[in-house]
Coordinates of C-alpha atoms and ligand atoms in Angstrom, one line a residue:
X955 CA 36.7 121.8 98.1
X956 CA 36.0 118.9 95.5
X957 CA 38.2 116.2 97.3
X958 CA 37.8 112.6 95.4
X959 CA 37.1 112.2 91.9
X960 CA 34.7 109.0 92.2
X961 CA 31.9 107.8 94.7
X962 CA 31.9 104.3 95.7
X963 CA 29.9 102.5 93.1
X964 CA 28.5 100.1 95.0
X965 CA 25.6 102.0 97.7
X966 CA 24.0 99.5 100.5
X967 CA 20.3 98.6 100.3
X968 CA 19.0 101.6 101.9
X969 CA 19.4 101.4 105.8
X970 CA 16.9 103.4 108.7
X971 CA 19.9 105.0 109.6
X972 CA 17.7 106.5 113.1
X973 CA 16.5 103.7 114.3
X974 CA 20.3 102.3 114.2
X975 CA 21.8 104.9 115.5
X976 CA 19.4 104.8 118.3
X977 CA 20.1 101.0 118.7
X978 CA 23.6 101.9 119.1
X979 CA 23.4 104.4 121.3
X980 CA 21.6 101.9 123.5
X981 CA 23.3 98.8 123.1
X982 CA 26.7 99.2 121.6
X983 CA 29.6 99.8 124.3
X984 CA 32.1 100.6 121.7
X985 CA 35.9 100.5 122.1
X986 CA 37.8 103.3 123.5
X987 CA 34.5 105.4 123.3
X988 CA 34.7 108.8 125.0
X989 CA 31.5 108.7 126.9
X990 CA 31.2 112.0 127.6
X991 CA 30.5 112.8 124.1
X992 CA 29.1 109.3 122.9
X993 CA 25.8 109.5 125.4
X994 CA 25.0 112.8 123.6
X995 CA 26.2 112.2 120.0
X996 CA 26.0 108.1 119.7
X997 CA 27.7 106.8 116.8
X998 CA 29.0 107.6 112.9
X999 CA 27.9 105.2 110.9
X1000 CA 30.2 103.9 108.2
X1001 CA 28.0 102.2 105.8
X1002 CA 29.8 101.8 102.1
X1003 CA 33.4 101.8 101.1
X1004 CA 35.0 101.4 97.7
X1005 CA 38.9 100.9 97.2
X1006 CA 40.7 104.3 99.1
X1007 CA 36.8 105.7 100.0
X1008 CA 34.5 105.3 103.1
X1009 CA 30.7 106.7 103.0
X1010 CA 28.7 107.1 105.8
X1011 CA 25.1 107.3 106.3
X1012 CA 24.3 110.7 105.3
X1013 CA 26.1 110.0 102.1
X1014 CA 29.2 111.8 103.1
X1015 CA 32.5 110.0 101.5
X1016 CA 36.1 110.3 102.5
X1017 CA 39.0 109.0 102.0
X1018 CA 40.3 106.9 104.3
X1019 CA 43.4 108.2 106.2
X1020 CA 44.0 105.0 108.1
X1021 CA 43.1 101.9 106.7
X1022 CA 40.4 101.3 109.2
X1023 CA 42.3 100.5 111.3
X1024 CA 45.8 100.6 110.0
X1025 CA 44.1 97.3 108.7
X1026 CA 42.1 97.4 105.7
X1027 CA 45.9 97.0 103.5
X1028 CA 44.7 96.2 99.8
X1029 CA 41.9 98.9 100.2
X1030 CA 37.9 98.3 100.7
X1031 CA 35.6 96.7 98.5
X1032 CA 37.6 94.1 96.8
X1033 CA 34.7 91.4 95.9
X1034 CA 37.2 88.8 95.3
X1035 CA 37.9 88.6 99.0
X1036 CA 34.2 88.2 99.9
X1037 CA 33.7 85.7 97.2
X1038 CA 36.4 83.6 98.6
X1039 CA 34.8 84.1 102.0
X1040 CA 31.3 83.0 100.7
X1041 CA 32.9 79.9 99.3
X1042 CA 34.4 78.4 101.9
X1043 CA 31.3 79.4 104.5
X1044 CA 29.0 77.5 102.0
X1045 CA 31.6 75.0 101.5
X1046 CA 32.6 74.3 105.1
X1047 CA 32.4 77.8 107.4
X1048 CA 33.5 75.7 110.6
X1049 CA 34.9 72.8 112.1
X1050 CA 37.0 72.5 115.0
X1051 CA 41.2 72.5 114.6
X1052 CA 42.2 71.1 118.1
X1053 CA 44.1 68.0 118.4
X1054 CA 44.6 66.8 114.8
X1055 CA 41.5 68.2 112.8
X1056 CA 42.6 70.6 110.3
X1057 CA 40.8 72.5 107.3
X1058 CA 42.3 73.1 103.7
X1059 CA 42.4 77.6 104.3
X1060 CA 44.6 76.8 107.4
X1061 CA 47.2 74.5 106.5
X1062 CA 47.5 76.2 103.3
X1063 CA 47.8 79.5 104.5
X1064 CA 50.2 78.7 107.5
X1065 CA 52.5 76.9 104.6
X1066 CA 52.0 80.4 102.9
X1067 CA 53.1 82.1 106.2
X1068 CA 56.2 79.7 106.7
X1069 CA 57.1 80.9 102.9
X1070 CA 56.9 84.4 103.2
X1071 CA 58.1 84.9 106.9
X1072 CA 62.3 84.7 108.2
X1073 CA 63.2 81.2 107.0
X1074 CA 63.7 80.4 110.7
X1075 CA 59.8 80.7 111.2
X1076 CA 58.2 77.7 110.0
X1077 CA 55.0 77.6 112.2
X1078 CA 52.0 78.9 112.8
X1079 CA 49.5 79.4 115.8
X1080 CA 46.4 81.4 115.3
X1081 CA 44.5 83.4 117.3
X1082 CA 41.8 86.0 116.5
X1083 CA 43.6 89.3 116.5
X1084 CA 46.3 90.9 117.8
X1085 CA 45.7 90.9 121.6
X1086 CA 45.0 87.1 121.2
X1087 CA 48.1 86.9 119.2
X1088 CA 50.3 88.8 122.0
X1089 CA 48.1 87.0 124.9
X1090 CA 48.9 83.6 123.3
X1091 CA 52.3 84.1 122.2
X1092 CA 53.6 85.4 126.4
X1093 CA 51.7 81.9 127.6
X1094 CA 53.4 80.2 124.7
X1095 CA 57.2 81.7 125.7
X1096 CA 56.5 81.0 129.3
X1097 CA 55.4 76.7 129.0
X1098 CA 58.7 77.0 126.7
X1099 CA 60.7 78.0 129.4
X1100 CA 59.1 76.1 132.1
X1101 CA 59.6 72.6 129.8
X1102 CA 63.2 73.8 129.4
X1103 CA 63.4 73.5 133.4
X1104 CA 64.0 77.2 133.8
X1105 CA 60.4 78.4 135.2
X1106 CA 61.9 81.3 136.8
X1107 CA 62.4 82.9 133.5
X1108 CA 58.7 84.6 133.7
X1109 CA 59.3 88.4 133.2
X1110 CA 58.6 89.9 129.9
X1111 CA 60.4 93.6 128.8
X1112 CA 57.9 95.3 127.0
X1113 CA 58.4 99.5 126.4
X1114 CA 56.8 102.9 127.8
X1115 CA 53.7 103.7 125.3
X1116 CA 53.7 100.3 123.7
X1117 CA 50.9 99.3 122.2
X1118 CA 49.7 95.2 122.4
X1119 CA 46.2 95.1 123.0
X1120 CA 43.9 95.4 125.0
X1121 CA 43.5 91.4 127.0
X1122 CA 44.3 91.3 130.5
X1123 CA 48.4 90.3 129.0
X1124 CA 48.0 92.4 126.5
X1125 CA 46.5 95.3 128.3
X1126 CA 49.5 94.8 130.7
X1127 CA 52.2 94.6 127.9
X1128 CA 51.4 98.0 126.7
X1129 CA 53.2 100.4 128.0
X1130 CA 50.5 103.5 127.4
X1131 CA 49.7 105.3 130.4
X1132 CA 46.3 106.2 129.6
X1133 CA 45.1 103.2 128.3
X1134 CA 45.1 101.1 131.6
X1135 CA 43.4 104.4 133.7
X1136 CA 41.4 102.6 136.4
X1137 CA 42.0 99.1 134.9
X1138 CA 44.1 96.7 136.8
X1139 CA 47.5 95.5 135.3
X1140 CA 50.1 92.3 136.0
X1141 CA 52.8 94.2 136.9
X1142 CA 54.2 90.9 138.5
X1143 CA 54.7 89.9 134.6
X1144 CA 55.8 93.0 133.0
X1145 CA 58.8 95.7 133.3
X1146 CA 58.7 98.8 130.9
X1147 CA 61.4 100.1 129.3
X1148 CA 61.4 103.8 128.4
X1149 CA 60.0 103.7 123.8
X1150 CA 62.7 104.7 121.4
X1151 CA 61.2 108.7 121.0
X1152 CA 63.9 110.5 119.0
X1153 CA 62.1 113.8 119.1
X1154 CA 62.0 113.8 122.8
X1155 CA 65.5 112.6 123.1
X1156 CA 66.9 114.2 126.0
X1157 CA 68.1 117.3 125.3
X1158 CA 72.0 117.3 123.9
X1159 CA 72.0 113.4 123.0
X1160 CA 72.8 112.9 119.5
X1161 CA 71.1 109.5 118.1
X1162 CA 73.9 107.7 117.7
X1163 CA 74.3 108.4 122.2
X1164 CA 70.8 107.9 122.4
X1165 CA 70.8 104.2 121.0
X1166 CA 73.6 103.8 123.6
X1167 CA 71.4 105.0 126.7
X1168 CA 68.6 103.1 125.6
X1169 CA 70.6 99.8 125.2
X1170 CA 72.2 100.6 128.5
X1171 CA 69.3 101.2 130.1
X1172 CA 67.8 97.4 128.8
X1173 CA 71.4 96.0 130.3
X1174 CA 71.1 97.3 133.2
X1175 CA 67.2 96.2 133.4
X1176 CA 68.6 92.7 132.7
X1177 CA 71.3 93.2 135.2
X1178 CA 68.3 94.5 138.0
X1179 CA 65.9 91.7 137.2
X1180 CA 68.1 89.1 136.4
X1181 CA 68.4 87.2 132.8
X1182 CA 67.3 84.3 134.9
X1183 CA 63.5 85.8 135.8
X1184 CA 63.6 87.1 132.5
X1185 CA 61.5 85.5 129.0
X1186 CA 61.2 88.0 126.5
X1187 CA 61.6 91.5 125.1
X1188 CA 58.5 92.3 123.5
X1189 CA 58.4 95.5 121.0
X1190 CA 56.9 96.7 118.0
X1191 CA 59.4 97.4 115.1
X1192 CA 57.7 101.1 114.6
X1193 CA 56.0 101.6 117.6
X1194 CA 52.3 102.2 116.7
X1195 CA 49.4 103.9 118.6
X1196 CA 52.1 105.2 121.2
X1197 CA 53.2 107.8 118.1
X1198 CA 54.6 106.0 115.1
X1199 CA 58.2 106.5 116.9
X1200 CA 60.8 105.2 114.7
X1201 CA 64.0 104.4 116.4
X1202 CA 67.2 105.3 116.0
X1203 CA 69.4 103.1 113.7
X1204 CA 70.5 99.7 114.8
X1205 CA 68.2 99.9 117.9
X1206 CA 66.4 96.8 117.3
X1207 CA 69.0 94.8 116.4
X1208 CA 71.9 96.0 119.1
X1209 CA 68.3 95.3 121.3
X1210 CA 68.4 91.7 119.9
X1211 CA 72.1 91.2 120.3
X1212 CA 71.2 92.1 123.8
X1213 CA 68.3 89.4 123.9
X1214 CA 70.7 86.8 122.6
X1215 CA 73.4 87.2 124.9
X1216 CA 70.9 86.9 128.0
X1217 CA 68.5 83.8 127.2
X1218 CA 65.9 86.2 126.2
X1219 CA 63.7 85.6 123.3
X1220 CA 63.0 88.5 121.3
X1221 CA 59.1 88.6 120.5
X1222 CA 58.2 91.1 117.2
X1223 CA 54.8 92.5 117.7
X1224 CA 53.6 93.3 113.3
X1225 CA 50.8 93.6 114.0
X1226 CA 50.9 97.0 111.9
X1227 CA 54.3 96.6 110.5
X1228 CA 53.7 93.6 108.6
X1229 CA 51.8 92.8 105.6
X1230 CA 53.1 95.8 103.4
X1231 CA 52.6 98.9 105.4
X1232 CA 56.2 99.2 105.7
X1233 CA 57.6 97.5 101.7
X1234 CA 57.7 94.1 103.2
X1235 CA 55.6 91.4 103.7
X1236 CA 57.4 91.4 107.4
X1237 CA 59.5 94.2 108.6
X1238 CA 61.6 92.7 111.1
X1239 CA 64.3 91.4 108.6
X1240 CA 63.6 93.4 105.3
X1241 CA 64.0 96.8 106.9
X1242 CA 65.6 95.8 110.6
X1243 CA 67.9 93.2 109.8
X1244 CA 66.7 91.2 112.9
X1245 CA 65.4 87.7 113.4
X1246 CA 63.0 87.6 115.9
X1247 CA 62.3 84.5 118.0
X1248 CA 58.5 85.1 117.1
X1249 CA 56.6 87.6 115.4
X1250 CA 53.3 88.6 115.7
X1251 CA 50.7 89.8 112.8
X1252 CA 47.1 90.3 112.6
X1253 CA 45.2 93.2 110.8
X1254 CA 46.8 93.6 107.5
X1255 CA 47.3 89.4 107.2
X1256 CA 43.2 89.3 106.1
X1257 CA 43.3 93.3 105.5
X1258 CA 40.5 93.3 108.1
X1259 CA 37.9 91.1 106.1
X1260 CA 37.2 88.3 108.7
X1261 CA 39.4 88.4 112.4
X1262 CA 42.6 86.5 112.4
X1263 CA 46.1 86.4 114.0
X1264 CA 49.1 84.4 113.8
X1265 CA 51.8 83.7 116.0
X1266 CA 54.9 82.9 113.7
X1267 CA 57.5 80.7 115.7
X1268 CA 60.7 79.6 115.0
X1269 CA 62.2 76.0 114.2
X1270 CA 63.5 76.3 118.0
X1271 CA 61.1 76.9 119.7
X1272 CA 59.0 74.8 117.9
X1273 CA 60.9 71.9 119.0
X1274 CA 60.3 72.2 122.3
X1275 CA 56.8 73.2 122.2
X1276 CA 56.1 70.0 119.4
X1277 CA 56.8 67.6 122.0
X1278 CA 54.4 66.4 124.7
X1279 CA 55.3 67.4 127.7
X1280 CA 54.1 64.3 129.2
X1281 CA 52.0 60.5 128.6
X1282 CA 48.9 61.6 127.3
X1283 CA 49.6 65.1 127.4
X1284 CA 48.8 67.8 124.8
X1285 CA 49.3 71.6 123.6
X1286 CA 46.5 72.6 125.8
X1287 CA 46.0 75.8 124.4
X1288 CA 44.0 78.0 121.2
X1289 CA 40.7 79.3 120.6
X1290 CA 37.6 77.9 118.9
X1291 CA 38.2 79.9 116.0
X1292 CA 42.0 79.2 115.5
X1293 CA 42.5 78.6 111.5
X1294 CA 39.1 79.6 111.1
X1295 CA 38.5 78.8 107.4
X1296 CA 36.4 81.4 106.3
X1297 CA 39.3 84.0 107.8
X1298 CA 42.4 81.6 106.6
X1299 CA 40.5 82.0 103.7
X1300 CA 40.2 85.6 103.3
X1301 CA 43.6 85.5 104.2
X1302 CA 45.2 83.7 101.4
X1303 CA 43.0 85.8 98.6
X1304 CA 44.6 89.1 100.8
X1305 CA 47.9 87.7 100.2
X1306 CA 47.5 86.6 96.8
X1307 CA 46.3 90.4 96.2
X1308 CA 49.1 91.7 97.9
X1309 CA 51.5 89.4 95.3
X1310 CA 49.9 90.2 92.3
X1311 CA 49.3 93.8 92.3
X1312 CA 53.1 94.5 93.8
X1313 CA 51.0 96.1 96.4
X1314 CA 54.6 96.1 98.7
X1315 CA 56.2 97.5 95.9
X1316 CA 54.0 100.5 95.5
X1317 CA 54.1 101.3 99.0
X1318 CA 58.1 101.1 98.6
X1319 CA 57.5 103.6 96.0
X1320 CA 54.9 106.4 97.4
X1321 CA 55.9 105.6 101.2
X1322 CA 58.5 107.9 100.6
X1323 CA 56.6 110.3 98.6
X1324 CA 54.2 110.3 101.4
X1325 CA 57.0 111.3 104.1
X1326 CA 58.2 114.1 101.6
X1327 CA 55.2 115.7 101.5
X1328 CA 53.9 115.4 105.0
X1329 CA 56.9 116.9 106.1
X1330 CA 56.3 120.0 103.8
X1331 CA 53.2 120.8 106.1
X1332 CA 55.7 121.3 108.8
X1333 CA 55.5 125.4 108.2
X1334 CA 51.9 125.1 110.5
X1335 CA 52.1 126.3 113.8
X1336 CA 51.0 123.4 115.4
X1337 CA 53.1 120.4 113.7
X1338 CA 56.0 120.2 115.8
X1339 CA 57.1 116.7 114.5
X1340 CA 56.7 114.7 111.1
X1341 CA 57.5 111.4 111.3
X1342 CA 57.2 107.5 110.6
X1343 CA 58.4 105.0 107.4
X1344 CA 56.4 104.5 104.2
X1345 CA 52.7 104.4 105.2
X1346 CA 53.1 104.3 109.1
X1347 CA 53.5 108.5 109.7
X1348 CA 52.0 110.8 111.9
X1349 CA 52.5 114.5 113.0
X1350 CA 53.0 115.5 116.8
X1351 CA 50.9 118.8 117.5
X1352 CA 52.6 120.9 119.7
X1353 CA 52.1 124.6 121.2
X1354 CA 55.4 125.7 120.9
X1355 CA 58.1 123.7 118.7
X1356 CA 61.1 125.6 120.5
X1357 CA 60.1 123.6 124.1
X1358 CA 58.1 121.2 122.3
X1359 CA 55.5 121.8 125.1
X1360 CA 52.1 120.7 124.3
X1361 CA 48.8 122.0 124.1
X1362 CA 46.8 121.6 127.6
X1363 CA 44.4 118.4 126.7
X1364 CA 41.2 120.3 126.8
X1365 CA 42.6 122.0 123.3
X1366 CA 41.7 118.5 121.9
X1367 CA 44.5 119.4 119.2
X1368 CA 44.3 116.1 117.4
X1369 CA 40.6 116.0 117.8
X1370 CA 40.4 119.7 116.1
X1371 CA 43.0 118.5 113.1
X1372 CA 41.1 115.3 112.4
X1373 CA 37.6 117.1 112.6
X1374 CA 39.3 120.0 110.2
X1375 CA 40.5 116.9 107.7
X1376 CA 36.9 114.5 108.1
X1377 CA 35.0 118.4 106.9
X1378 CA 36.9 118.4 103.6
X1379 CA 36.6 114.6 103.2
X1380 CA 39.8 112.9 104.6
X1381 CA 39.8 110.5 107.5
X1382 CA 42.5 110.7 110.2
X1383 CA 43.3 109.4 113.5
X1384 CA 43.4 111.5 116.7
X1385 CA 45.4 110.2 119.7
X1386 CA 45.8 112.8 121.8
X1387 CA 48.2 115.4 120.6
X1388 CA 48.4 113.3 117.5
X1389 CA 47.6 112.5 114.5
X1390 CA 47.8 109.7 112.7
X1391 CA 48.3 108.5 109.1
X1392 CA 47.7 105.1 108.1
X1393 CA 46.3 104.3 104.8
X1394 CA 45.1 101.7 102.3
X1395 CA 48.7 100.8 100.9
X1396 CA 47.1 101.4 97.3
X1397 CA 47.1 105.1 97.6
X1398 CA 49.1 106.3 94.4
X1399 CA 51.2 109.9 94.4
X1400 CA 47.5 111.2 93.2
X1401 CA 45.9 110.1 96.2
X1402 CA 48.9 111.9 98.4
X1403 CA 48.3 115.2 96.7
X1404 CA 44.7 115.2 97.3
X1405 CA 45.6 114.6 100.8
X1406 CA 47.9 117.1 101.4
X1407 CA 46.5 119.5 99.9
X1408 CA 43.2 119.0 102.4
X1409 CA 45.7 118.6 105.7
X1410 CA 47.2 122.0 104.6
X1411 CA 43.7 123.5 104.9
X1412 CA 43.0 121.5 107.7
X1413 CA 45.9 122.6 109.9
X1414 CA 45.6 126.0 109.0
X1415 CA 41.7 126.0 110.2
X1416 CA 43.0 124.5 113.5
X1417 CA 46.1 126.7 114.3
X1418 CA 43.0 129.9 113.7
X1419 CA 40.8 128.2 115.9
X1420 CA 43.2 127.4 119.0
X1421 CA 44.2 131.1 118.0
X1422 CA 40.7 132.0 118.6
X1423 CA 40.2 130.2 121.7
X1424 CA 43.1 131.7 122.9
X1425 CA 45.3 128.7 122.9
X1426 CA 47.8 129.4 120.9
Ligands
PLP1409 C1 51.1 96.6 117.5 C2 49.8 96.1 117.9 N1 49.7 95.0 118.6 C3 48.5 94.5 118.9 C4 47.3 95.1 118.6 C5 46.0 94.6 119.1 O1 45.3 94.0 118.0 P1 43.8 93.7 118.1 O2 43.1 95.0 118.3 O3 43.5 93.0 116.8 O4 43.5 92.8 119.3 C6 47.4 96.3 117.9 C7 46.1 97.0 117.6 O5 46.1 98.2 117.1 C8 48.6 96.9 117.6 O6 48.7 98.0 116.9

């Protein structure tokens, strides 16, 4: 099946793809690798991309189902980025930002932040990525409350299959099960809260009851724990790698109300949700209608070019956190690379991108087209749910959609799907029983066809195969 219509035009110098695979296979301890595949197999390698494409080393291309890494927003390729990279790393690639030393990509981009952000959130602390951003942000919340004289308020309220990152905090803020096997957590700092999963709403709750439980069931956390041992509620607007699970209306904001009435800042991780992937530069207010205390981004703020996070705080908190909390004191906290230039940098050309090709806008416009269609691949055995907003969606795999039971894990379901999509030249995330879709946000109703059309063979290859190993 003829899939894509152009190669990337640009191809790397060529590479000894062997002896880097073997290197790899040696060397590399990858992220959530599966080692008892990766010992035998070692590595893909990704070597070219172009705009919605990916090419690996055998010269295989695909279309990228996910944005690298629900990341890569304006699409792959784009020289302008790497030219405004170059520039500022011949011009000036590094120089330190702690205590008052500053460099022009930084302060320009955190005024740029402060413009496009709630007008409440005028300032900006950087990290490196997401965890750093979440990791930051909890040691932030919790000097806050300790200058305020309350240093019992400590706790943070984070959800069941959260996803925050993968620091020790961070690790500990997420809320998926699976994720923190073996590893060590501080549960002394974190309470989960069951995730906002309208397909496995209990049975006989309609959404409107099941908001109700779910903000009951925060009250009555508040009411176990105490508002006064309590610092934040931590959540994802459209919960992420724990299944794109969209709550039911009002939930985030009736959750604020919540936060407001108890002391408790509310902490908006956009990490995915911002920078487009959702219509908006942020989604908390645009498509929410809440005003978080601090939101969180990374990934699609330097749509993966360079690392870079940013903690977005409000005039508030700011307040408090702007003033030494003692002669001679300081904000004794950040990385080497906060504001990196070359990132900042990046940064800003990604967001000037994002502006003038009214990337939000076409995202507003085939998001839904996207949803429409997925959900027409609903007919497959397997897909027992189709959900998300815009270009945050992913289907739930299921053996039966009557009991919504699943597969037993050694089907690999989401493994079979995305191996069944990467053969016909689309790239899709497996988690589990899932699969994901996250693209570029420049896909057009074009690129959606194409895509469908290749899932629709895909899941039909996988529902014959789990047939044929007696699965299903
Ligand atoms: C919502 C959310 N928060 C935080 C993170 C962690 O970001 P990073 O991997 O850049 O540390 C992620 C990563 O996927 C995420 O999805």
């Amino acid at each position: 099946m003829t899939t894509t219509t152009h190669r990337p035009t640009h191809t790397s110098p060529a590479l000894d793809t062997q002896s880097l695979w073997q290197k790899d296979k040696d060397h590399f301890i990858h992220p959530f690798t599966d080692f008892s595949t990766f010992h035998e197999e070692g590595c893909d390698l990704i070597t070219d991309s172009e705009g919605i494409y990916v090419q690996d080393s055998r010269g295989n291309r695909f279309i990228d189902g996910i944005a690298g890494l629900w990341c890569v927003n304006v699409g792959h390729g784009r020289a302008e980025i790497g030219q405004a990279m170059a520039d500022q790393a011949t011009r000036m690639a590094y120089f330190s930002t702690f205590n008052n030393l500053s460099n022009a990509p930084a302060s320009e981009l955190a005024a740029k932040l402060a413009e496009l952000a709630p007008a409440h959130l005028n300032h900006v602390f950087y990290s490196c990525g997401g965890s750093t951003a979440n990791d930051a942000t909890i040691r932030l919340v919790h000097y806050y409350f300790n200058r305020l004289g309350k240093p019992d308020k400590k706790r943070i309220l984070s959800r069941n299959n959260a996803y925050h990152g993968t620091t020790y905090l961070a690790a500990s803020l997420t809320g998926i099960e699976s994720n923190n096997w073996d590893f060590d957590t501080l549960d002394h700092l974190v309470t989960h809260l069951s995730e906002a999963n309208c397909y496995r709403r209990p049975e006989g709750m309609s959404e409107v009851e099941y908001c109700d439980h779910l903000v009951k069931e925060f009250e009555d956390a508040i009411a176990e724990i105490g508002a006064d041992n309590i610092a934040a509620f931590i959540a994802e607007p459209i919960m992420g790698a724990g299944g794109v699970l969209v709550a039911p209306e009002g939930y985030l904001k009736r959750m604020q109300a919540v936060c407001r009435a108890n002391d408790i800042l509310l902490i908006a991780d956009e990490v995915v949700t911002a920078f487009g992937r959702l219509g908006h530069f942020f989604a908390s207010e645009a498509v929410f209608d809440t005003q978080p205390d601090i939101i969180n981004c990374a990934k699609g703020l330097s749509s993966g070019y360079a690392p870079l996070g940013a903690t977005l705080i409000s005039d508030e908190l700011y307040e408090v956190l702007g003033t030494p909390q003692r002669k001679g004191g300081v904000l004794s906290t950040g990385f080497t690379y906060s504001g990196h230039p070359v990132s900042c940098a990046a940064a800003l050309k990604n967001i000037e991108i994002l502006e003038r090709e009214s990337i939000c806008e076409n995202v507003r416009e085939v998001g839904p087209y996207l949803e429409e269609r997925l959900k027409t691949l609903s007919h497959h055995a397997t897909v027992g749910d189709v959900r998300g907003s815009h270009f945050m969606m992913c289907l739930e795999n299921v053996a039966d959609k009557a009991t919504k039971d699943l597969l037993p894990v050694e089907a690999r379901v989401g493994d079979r799907v995305a191996a069944e999509a990467q053969r016909r030249g689309l790239i899709i995330r497996p988690v589990g029983h899932l699969n994901i879709v996250s693209p570029p946000l420049i896909w057009t109703r074009d690129t959606v066809d194409q895509v469908i059309a290749i899932l629709d063979e895909a899941l039909a290859a996988t529902t014959a195969s789990l047939k044929e190993d007696g699965y299903l």
